[in-house]
Coordinates of C-alpha atoms in Angstrom, one line a residue:
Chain A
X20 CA 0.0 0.0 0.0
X21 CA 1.3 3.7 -0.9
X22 CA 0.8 5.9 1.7
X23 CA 1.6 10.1 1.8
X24 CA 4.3 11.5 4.2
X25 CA 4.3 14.8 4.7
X26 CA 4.3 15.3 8.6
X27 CA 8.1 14.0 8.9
X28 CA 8.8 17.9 10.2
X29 CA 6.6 16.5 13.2
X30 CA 8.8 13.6 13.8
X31 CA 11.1 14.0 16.9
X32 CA 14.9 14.6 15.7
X33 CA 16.4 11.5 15.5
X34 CA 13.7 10.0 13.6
X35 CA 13.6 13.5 11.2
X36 CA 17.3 12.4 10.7
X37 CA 16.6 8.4 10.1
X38 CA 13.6 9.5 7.3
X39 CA 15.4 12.6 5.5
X40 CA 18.6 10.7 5.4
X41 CA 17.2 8.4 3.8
X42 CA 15.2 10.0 0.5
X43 CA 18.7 10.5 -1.2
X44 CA 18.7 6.7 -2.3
X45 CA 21.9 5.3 -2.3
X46 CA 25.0 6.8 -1.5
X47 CA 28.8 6.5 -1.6
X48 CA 30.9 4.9 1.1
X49 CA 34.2 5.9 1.7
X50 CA 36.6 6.4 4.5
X51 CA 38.4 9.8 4.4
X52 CA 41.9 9.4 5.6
X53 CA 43.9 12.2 6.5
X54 CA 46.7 13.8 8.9
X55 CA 47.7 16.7 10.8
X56 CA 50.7 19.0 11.0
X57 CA 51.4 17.1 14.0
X58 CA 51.6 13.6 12.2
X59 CA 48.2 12.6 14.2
X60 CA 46.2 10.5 11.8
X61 CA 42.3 10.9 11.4
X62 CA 40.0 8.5 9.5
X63 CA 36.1 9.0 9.1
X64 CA 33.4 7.1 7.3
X65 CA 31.6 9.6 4.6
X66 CA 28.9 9.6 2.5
X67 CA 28.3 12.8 0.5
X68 CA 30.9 12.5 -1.8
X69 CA 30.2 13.2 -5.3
X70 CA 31.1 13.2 -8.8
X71 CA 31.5 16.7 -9.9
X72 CA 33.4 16.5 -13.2
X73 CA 35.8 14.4 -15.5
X74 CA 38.1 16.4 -16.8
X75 CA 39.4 18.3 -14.4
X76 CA 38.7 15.0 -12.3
X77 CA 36.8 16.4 -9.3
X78 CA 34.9 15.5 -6.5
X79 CA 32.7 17.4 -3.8
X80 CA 31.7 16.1 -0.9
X81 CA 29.5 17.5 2.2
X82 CA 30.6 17.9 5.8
X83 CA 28.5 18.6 8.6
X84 CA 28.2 22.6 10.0
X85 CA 32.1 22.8 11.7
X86 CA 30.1 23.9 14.9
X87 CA 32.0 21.8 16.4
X88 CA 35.5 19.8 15.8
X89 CA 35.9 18.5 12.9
X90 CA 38.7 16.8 12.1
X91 CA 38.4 15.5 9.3
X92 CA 37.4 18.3 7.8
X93 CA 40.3 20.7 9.6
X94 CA 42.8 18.3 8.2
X95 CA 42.2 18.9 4.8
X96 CA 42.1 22.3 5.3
X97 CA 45.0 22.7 6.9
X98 CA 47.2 19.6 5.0
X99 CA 45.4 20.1 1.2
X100 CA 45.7 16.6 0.6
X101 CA 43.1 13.4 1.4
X102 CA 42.7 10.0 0.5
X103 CA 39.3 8.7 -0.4
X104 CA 39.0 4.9 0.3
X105 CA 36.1 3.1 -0.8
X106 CA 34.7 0.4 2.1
X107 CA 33.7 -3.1 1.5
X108 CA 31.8 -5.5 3.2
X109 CA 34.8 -7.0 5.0
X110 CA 35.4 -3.7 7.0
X111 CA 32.3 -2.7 7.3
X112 CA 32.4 -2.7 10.8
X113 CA 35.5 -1.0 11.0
X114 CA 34.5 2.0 9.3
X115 CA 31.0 2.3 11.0
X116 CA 33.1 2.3 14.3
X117 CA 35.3 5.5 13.1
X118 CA 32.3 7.6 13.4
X119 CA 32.8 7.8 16.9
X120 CA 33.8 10.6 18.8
X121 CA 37.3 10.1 19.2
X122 CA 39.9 12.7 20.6
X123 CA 42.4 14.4 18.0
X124 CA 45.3 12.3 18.8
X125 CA 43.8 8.7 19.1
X126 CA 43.6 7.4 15.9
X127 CA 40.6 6.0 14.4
X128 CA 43.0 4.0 12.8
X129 CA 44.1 2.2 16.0
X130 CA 40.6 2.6 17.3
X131 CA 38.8 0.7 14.4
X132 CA 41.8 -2.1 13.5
X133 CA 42.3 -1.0 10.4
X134 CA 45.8 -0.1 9.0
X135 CA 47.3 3.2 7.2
X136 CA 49.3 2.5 4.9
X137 CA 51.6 5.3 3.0
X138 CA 51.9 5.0 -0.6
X139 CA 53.6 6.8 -3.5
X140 CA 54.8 9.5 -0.9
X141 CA 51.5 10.8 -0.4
X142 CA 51.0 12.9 2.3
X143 CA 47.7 11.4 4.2
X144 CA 47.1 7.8 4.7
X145 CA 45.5 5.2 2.7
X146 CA 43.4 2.0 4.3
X147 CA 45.4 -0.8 3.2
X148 CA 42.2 -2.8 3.9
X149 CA 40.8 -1.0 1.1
X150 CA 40.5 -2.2 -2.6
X151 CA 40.1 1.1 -4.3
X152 CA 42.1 4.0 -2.8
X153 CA 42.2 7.9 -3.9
X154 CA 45.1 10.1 -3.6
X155 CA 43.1 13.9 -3.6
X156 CA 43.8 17.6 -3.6
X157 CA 41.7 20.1 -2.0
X158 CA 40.8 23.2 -4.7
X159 CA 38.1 24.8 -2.6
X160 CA 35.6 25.1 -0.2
X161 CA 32.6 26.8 1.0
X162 CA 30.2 27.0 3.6
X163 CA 26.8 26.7 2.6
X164 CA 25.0 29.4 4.3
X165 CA 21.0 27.4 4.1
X166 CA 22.4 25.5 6.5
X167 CA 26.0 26.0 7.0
X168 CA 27.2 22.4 6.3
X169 CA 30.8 22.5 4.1
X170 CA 30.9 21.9 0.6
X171 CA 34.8 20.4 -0.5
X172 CA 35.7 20.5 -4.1
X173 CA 38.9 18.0 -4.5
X174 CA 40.8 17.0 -7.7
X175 CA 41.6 13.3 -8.3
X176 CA 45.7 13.2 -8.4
X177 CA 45.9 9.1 -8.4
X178 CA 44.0 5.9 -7.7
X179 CA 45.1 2.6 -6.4
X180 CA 42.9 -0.3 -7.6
X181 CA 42.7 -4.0 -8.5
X182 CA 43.8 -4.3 -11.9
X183 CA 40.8 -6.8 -12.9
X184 CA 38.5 -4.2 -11.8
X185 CA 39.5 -1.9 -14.8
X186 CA 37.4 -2.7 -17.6
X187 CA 38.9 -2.0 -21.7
X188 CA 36.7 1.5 -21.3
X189 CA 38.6 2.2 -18.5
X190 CA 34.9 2.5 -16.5
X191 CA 35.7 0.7 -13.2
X192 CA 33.6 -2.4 -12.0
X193 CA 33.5 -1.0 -8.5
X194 CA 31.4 -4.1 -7.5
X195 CA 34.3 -6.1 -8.5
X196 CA 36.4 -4.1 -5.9
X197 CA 34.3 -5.1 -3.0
X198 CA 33.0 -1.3 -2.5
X199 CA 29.4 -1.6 -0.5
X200 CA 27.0 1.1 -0.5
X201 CA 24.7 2.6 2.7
X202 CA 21.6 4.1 3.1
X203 CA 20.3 6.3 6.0
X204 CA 22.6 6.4 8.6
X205 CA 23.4 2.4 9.5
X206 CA 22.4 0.2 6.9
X207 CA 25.2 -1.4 4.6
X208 CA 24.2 -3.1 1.3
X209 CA 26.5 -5.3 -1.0
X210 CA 25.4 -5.0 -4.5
X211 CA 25.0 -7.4 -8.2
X212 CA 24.9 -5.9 -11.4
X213 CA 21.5 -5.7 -13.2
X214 CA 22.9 -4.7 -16.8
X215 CA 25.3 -2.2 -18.6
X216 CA 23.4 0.4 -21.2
X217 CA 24.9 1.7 -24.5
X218 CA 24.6 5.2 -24.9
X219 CA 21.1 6.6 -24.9
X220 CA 20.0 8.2 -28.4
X221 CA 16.9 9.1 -29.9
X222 CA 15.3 6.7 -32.1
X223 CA 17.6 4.0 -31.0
X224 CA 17.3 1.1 -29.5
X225 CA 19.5 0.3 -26.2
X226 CA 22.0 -2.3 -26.2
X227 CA 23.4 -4.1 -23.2
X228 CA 26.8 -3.8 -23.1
Chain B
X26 CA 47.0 -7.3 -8.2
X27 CA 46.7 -3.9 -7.3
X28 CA 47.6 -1.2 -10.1
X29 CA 48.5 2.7 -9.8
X30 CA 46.0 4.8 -12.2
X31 CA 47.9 8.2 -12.5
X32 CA 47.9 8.4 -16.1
X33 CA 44.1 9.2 -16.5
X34 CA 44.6 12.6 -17.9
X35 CA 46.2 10.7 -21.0
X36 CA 42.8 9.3 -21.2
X37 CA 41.2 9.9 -24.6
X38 CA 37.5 12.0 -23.6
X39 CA 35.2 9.3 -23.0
X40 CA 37.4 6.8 -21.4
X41 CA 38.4 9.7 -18.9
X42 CA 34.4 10.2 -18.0
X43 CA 33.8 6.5 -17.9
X44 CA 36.5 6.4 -15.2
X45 CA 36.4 9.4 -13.1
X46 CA 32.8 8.7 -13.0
X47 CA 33.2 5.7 -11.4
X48 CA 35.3 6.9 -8.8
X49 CA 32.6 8.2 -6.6
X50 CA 31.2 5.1 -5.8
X51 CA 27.4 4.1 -5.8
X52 CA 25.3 6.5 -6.4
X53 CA 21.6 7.7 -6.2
X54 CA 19.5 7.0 -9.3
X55 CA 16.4 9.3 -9.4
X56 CA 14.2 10.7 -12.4
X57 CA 13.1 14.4 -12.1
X58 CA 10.2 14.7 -12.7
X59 CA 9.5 18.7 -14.1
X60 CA 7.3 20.8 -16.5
X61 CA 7.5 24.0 -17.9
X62 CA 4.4 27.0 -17.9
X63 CA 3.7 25.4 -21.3
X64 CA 2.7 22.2 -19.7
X65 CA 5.2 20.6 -21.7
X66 CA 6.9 17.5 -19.6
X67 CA 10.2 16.6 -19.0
X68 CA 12.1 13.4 -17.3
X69 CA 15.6 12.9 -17.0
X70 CA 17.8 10.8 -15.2
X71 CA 20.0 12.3 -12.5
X72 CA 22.9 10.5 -10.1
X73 CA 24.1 13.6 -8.3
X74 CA 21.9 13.5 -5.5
X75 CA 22.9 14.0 -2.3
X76 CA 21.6 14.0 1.5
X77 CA 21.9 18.1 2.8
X78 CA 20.5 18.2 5.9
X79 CA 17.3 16.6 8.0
X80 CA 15.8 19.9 9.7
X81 CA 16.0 21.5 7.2
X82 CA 15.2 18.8 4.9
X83 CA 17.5 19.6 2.2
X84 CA 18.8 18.7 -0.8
X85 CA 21.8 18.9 -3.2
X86 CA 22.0 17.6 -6.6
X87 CA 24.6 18.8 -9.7
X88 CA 23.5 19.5 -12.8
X89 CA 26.4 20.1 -15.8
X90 CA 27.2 23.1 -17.1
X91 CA 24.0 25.2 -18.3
X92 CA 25.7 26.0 -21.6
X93 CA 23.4 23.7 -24.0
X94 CA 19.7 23.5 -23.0
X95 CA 19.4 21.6 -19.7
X96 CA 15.6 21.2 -19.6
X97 CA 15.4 20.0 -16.2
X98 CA 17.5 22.5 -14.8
X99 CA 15.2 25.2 -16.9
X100 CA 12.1 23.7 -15.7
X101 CA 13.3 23.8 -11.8
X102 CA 14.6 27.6 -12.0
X103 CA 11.1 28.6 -13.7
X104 CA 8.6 26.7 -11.9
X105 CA 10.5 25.9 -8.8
X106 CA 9.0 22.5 -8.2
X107 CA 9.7 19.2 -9.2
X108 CA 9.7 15.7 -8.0
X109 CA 12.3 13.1 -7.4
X110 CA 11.4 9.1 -8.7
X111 CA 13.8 6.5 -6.9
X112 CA 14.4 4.2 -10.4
X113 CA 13.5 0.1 -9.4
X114 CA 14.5 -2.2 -11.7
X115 CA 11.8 -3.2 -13.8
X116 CA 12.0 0.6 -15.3
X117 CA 15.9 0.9 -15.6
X118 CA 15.5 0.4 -19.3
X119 CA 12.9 3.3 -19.6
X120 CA 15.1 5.5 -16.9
X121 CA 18.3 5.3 -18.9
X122 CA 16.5 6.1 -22.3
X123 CA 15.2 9.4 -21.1
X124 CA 19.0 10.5 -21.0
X125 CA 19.0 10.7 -24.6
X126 CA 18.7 13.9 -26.0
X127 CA 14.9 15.0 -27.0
X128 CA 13.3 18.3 -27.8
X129 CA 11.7 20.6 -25.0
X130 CA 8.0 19.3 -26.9
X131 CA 8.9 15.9 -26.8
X132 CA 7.8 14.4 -23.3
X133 CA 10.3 11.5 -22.0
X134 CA 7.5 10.3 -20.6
X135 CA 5.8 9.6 -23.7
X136 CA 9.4 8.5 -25.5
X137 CA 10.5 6.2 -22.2
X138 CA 6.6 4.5 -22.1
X139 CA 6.9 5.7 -18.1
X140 CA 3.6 7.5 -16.4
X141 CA 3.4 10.9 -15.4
X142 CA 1.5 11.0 -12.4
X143 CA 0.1 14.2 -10.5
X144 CA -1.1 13.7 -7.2
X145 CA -1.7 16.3 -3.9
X146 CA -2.7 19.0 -6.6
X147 CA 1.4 19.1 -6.8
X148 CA 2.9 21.0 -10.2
X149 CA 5.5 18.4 -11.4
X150 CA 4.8 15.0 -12.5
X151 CA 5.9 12.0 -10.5
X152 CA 6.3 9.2 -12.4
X153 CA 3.9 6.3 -11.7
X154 CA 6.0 3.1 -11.9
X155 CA 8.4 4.8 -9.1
X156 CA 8.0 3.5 -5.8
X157 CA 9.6 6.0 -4.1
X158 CA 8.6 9.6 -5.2
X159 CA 9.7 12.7 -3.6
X160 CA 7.8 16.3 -4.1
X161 CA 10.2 19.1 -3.9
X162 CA 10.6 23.0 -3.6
X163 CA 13.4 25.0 -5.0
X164 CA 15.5 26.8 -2.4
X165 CA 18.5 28.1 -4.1
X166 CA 21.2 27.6 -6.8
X167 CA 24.6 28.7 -8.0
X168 CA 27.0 28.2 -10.7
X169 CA 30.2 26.5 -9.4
X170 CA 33.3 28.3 -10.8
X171 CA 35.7 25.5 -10.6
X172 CA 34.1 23.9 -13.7
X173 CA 30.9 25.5 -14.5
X174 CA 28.1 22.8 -13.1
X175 CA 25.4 23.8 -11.2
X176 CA 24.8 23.1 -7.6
X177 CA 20.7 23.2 -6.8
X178 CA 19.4 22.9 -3.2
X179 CA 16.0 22.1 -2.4
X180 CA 13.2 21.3 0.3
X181 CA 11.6 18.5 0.4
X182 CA 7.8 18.4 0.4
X183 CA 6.3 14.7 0.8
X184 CA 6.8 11.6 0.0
X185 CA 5.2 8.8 -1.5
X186 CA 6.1 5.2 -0.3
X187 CA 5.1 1.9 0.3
X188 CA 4.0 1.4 3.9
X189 CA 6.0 -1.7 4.5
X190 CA 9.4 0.0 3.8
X191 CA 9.1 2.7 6.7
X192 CA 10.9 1.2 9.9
X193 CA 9.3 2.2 13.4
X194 CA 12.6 4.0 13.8
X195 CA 11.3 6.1 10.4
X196 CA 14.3 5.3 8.8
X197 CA 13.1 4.0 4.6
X198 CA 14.0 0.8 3.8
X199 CA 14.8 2.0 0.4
X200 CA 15.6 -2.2 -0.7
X201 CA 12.5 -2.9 -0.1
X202 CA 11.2 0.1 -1.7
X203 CA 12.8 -1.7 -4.8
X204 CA 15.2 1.4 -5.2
X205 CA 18.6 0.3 -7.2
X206 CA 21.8 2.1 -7.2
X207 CA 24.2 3.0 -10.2
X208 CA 28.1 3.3 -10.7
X209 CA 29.7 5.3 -13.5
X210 CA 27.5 6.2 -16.7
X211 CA 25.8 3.4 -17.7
X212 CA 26.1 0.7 -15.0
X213 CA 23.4 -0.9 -12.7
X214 CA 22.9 -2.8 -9.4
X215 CA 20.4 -4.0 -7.4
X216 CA 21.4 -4.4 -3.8
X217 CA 21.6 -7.1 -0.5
X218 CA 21.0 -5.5 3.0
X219 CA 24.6 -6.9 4.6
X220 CA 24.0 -5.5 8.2
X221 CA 22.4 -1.9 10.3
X222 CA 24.7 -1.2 13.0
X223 CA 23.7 0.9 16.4
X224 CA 24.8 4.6 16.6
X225 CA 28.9 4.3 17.3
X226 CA 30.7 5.2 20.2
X227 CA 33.7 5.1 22.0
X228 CA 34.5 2.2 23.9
X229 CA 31.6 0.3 23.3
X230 CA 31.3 -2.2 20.8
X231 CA 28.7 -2.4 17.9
X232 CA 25.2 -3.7 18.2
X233 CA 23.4 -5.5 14.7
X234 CA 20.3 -4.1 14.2

């Protein structure tokens, strides 16, 4: 049966945040790993990150209003440099656990039992336990004044993947990877491909690739 | 075996999209749902959805550069309502052919063989094979400089779902809601609920929901 919601704004607040976090659909998971000036190492599951454009190869992602710390989020500002590191489902608890309030110098790292690993002698850590890894630059940011939540624009610099993910297009078959998705705020979903469609044209039928 | 990507820039144009596009991750796949004062129609795919904030309920999506006719985009600044569709997978066909490039007269609805539905005297269609189907206002827009897209943000409205999918805690079971996800341009994916896990927190360990 279909039913009409429209009195979600009467909900209390955590169930406002369960519903509206929710409506998006599905959404990127990725751990964001980065460091301080201090060499303290920060990790943080996130899931507003975005495409934004191929060429120049950016993404922008969404951080909550920097009311209070954020360290993910300071890092980046302060460093210019990220890694992206998409999550799959063998350390799915891991990266649920590193959205914990943790203080600045314990390591989610250490906290969660996953490992950095430095690569390529890139500034911020990767998660080795990670099949598909992003090396990123910070161009910009802003904070968005309807709600004051941070909008990061980032340029791709280099990826670490598994080589039998890379398909002759060069598209990736992220599923092959191991990267999971999530939706709301808790719920983890592994995924299988439906089909691949050719390029859609008018008058033409579709193909699958 | 894992490989380093760096040399993505030497892509040739389309291989570049096809892989920066899958860097991302999963994404949202949605149909907007718009029309013009004419009353003509329009439907388009969109993957650039993204969760803003719950009070507030806002959202962000990215549309590319307005420098050919972006109907959609068009529709939204002149009306300032439209709908968001969650795509299942017994319309993924009819979803990815209304990405093909029609004139503003010709309704994807028609072209795709999908239903434009108006319900709750809204002004944008829904589309009636959707399960999920979100009725939206138009808060505000800008041009990104950094390459030219177009970041909108909007308020959500209502919602239309199935009764079954909405948890006690009001959280959506979007699975259930048949809703699929999409990686790069032209790939999709059902999905297989792995695990919810309890709100994290320090020294405490993780309870399955």
């Amino acid at each position: 049966m279909e039913i009409l919601v429209d009195n979600f704004k009467d909900f209390e607040q955590r169930d406002r945040a369960n519903f509206v976090n929710c409506l998006s659909g599905f959404k990127s998971l990725c751990l964001v790993g980065t460091k301080d000036s201090h060499g303290n190492e920060n990790l943080a599951p996130i899931s507003s990150v975005f495409h934004l454009g191929a060429n120049p190869a950016l993404m922008g992602m969404i951080f909550r209003p920097h009311s209070t710390p954020r360290h993910s989020l300071e890092n980046i500002l302060e460093s210019k440099f990220f890694t992206l590191n998409h999550v799959n489902e063998s350390i799915v608890k891991n990266a649920h656990q590193c959205s914990a309030r943790y203080d600045k110098n314990e390591s989610e790292f250490d906290m969660s039992s996953l490992s950095a690993d430095y690569q390529n002698e890139f500034f911020a850590p990767f998660v080795k336990e990670s099949n598909l890894k992003i090396a990123l630059e910070y161009v910009e940011h802003q904070t968005l004044e309807v709600n004051n939540t941070v909008l990061v624009i980032a340029k791709v610099l280099f990826v670490y993947m598994p080589s039998e993910a890379l398909r002759e297009d060069k598209s990736v078959d992220i599923e092959k990877a191991g990267t999971i998705t999530v939706s709301g705020l808790d719920c983890y979903h592994s995924t299988q491909e439906i089909v691949r469609l050719s390029y859609a044209k008018k008058d033409k039928k579709l193909r699958e690739l």
